[in-house]
Tab-separated table of N, CA and C in Angstrom:
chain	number	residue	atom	x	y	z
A	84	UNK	N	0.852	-1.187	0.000
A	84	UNK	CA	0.000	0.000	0.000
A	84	UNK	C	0.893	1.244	0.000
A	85	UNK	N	0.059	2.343	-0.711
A	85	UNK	CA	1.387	3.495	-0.770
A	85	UNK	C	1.602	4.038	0.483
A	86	UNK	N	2.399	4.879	0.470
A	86	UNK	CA	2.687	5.530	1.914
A	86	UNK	C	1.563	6.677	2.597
A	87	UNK	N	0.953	7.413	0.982
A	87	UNK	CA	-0.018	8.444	1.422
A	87	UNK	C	-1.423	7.412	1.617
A	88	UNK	N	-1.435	6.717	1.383
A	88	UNK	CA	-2.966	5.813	1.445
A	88	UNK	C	-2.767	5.484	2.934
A	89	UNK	N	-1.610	4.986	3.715
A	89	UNK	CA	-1.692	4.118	4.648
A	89	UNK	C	-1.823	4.897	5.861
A	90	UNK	N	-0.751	6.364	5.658
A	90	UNK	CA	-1.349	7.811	6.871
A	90	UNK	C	-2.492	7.826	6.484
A	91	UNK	N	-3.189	8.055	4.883
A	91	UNK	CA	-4.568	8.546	5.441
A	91	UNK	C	-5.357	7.704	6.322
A	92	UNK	N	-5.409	6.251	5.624
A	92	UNK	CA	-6.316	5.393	6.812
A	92	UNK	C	-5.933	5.693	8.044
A	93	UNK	N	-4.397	5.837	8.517
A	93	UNK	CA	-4.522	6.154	10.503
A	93	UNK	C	-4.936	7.391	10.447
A	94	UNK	N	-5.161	8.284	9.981
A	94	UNK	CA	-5.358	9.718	9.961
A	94	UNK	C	-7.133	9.142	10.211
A	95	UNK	N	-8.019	9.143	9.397
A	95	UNK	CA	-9.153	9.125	9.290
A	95	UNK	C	-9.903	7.954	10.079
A	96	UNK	N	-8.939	6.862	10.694
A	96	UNK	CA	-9.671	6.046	11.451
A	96	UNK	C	-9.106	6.458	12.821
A	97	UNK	N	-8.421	7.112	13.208
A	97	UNK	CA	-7.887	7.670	14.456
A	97	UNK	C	-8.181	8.918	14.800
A	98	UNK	N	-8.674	9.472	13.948
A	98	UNK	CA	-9.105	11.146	14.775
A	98	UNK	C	-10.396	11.315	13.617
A	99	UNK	N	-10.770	12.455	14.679
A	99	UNK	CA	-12.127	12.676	13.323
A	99	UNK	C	-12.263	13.387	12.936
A	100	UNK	N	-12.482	12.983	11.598
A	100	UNK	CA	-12.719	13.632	10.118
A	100	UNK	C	-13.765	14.315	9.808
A	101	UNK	N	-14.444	15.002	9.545
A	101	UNK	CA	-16.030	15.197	9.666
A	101	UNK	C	-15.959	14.696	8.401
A	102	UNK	N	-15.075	15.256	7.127
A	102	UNK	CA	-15.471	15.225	5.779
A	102	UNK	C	-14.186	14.365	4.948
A	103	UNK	N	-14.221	12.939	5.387
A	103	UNK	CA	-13.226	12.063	5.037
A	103	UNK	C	-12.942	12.169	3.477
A	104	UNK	N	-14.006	12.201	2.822
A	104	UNK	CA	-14.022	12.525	1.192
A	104	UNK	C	-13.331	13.699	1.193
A	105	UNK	N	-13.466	14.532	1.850
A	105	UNK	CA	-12.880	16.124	1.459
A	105	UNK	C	-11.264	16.406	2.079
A	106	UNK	N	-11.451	15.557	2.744
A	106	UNK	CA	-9.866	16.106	2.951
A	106	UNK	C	-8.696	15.886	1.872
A	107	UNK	N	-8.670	16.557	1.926
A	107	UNK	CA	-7.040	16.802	0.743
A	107	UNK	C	-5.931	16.559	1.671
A	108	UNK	N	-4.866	15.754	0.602
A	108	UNK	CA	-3.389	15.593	0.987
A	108	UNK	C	-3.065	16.595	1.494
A	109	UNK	N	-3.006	18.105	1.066
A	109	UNK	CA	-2.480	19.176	1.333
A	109	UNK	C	-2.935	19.722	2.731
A	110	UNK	N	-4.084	19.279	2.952
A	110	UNK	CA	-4.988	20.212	3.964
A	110	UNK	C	-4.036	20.302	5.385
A	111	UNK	N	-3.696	21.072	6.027
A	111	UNK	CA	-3.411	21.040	7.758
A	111	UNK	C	-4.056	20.500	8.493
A	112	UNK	N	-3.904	19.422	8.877
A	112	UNK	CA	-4.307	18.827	9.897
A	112	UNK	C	-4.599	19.516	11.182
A	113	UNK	N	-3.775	20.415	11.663
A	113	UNK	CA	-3.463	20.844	12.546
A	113	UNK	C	-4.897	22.131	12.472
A	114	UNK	N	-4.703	23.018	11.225
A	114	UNK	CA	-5.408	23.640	11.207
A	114	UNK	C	-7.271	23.421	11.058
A	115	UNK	N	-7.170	21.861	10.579
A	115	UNK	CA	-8.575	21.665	10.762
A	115	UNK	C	-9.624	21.192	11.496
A	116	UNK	N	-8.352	21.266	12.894
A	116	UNK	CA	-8.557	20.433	14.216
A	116	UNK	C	-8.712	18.919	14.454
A	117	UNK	N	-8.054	18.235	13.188
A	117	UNK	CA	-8.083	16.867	12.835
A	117	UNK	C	-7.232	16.834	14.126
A	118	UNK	N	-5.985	16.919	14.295
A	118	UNK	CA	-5.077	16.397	15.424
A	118	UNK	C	-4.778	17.660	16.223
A	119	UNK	N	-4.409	17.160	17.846
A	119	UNK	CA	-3.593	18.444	18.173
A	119	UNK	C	-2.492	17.960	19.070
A	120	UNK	N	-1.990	18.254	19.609
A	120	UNK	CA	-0.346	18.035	20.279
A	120	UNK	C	-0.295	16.240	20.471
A	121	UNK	N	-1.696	16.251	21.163
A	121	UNK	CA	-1.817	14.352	21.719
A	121	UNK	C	-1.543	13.450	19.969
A	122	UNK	N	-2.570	14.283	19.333
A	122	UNK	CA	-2.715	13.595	18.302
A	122	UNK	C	-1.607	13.312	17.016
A	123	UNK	N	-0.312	14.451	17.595
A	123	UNK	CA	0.958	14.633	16.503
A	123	UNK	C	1.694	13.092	17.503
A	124	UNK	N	1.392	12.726	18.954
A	124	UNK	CA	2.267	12.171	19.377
A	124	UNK	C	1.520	10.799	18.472
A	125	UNK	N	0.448	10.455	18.626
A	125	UNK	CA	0.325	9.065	18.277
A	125	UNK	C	0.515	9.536	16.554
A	126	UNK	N	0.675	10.009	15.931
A	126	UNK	CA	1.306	9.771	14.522
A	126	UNK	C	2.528	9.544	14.550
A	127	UNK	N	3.327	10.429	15.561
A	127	UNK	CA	4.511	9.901	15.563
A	127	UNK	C	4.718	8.230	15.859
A	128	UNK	N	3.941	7.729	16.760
A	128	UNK	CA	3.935	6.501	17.341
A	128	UNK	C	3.715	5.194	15.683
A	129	UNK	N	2.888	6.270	15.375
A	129	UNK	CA	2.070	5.312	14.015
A	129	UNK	C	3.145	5.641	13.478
A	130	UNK	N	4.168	6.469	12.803
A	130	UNK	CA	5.189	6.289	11.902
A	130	UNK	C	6.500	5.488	12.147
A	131	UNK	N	6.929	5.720	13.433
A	131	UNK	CA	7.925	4.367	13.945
A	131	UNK	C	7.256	3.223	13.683
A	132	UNK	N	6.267	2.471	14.272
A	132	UNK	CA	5.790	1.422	13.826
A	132	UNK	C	5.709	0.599	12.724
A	133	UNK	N	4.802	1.539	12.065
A	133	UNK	CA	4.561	1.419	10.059
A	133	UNK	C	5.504	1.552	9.743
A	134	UNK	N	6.180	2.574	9.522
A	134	UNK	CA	7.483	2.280	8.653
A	134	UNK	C	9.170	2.443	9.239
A	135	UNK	N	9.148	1.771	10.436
A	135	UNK	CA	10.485	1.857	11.308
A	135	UNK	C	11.336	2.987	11.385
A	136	UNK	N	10.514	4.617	10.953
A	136	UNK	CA	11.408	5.627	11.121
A	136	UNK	C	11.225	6.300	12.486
A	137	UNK	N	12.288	6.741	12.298
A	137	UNK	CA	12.368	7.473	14.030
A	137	UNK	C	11.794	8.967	13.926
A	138	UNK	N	11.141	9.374	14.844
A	138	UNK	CA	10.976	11.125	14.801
A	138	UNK	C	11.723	11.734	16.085
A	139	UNK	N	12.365	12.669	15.993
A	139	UNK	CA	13.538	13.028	16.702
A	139	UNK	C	13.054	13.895	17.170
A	140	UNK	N	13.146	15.357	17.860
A	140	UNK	CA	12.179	15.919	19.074
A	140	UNK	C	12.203	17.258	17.992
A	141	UNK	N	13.346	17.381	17.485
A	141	UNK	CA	13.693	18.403	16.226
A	141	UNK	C	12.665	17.972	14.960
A	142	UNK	N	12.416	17.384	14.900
A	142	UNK	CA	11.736	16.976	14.019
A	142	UNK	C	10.071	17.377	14.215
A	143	UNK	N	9.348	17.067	15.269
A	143	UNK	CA	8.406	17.293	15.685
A	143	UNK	C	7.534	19.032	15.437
A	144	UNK	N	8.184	18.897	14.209
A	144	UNK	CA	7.576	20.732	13.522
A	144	UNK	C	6.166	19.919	12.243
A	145	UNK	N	5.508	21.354	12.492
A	145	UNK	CA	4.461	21.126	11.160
A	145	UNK	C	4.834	21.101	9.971
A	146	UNK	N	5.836	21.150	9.320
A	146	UNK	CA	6.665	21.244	7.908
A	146	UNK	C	6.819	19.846	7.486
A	147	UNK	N	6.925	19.236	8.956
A	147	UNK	CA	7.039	17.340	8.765
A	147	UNK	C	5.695	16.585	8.920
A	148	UNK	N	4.722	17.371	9.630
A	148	UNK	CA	3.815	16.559	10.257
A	148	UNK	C	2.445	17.181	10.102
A	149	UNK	N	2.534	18.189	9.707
A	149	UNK	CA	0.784	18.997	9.500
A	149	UNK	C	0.242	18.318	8.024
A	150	UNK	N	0.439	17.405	7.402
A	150	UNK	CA	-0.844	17.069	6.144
A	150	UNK	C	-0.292	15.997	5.424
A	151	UNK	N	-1.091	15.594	5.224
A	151	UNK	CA	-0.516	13.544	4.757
A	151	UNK	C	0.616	14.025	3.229
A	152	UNK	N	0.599	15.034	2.895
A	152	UNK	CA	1.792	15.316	1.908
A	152	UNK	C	2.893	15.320	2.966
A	153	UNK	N	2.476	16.540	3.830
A	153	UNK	CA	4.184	16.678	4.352
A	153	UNK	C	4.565	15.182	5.125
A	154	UNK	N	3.683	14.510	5.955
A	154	UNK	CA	3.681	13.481	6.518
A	154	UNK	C	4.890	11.822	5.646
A	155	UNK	N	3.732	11.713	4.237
A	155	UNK	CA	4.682	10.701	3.357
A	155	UNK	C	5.735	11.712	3.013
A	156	UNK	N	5.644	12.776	2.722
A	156	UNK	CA	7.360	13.432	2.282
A	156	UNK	C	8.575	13.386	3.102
A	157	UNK	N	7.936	13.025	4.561
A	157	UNK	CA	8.599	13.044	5.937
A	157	UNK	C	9.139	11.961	5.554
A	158	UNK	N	8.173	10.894	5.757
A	158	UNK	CA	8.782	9.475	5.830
A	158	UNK	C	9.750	9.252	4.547
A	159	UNK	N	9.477	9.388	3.752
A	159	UNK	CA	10.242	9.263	2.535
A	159	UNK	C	12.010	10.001	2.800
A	160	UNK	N	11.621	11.127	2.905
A	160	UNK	CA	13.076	11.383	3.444
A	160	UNK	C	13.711	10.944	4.574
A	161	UNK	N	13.246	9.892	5.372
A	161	UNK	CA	13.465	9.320	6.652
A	161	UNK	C	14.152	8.108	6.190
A	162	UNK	N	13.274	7.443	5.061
A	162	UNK	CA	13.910	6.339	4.497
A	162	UNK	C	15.050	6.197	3.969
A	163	UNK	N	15.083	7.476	2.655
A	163	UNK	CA	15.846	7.267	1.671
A	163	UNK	C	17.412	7.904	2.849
A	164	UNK	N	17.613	9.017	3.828
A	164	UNK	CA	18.194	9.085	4.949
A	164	UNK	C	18.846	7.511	5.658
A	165	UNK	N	18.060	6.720	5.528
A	165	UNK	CA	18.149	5.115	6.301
A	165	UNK	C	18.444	5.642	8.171
């Protein structure tokens, strides 16, 4: 499964969505009250898991973590990083 398909499912089965159809890759999470501080920790939790990358405390900015783009762009550079 791709990487943006597999955040969205924890995204949309873990916090709530009002408008699961409508959310866009791009959208802020943050800003649409999808997640808030609790909710950046269990993504972090969900991204070690799923795909064995680490999130580092520096890391823990919205540039990495506010919208299932920046989210798979995160991981992706986490990977290709090793």
């Amino acid at each position: 499964m791709e990487t943006k398909q597999r955040i969205r499912e924890f995204v949309t089965g873990n916090f709530f969505v009002q408008d699961k159809a409508g959310l866009t890759d791009s959208a802020s999470l943050l800003d649409l009250g999808v997640v808030d501080s609790t909710g950046v920790l269990e993504i972090m939790g969900f991204l070690e898991s799923a795909f064995g990358v680490t999130v580092e405390d520096d890391e823990i900015v919205p540039d990495n973590l506010d919208s299932i783009d920046r989210i798979a762009a995160f991981v992706e550079r986490k990977r290709v990083a090793g």
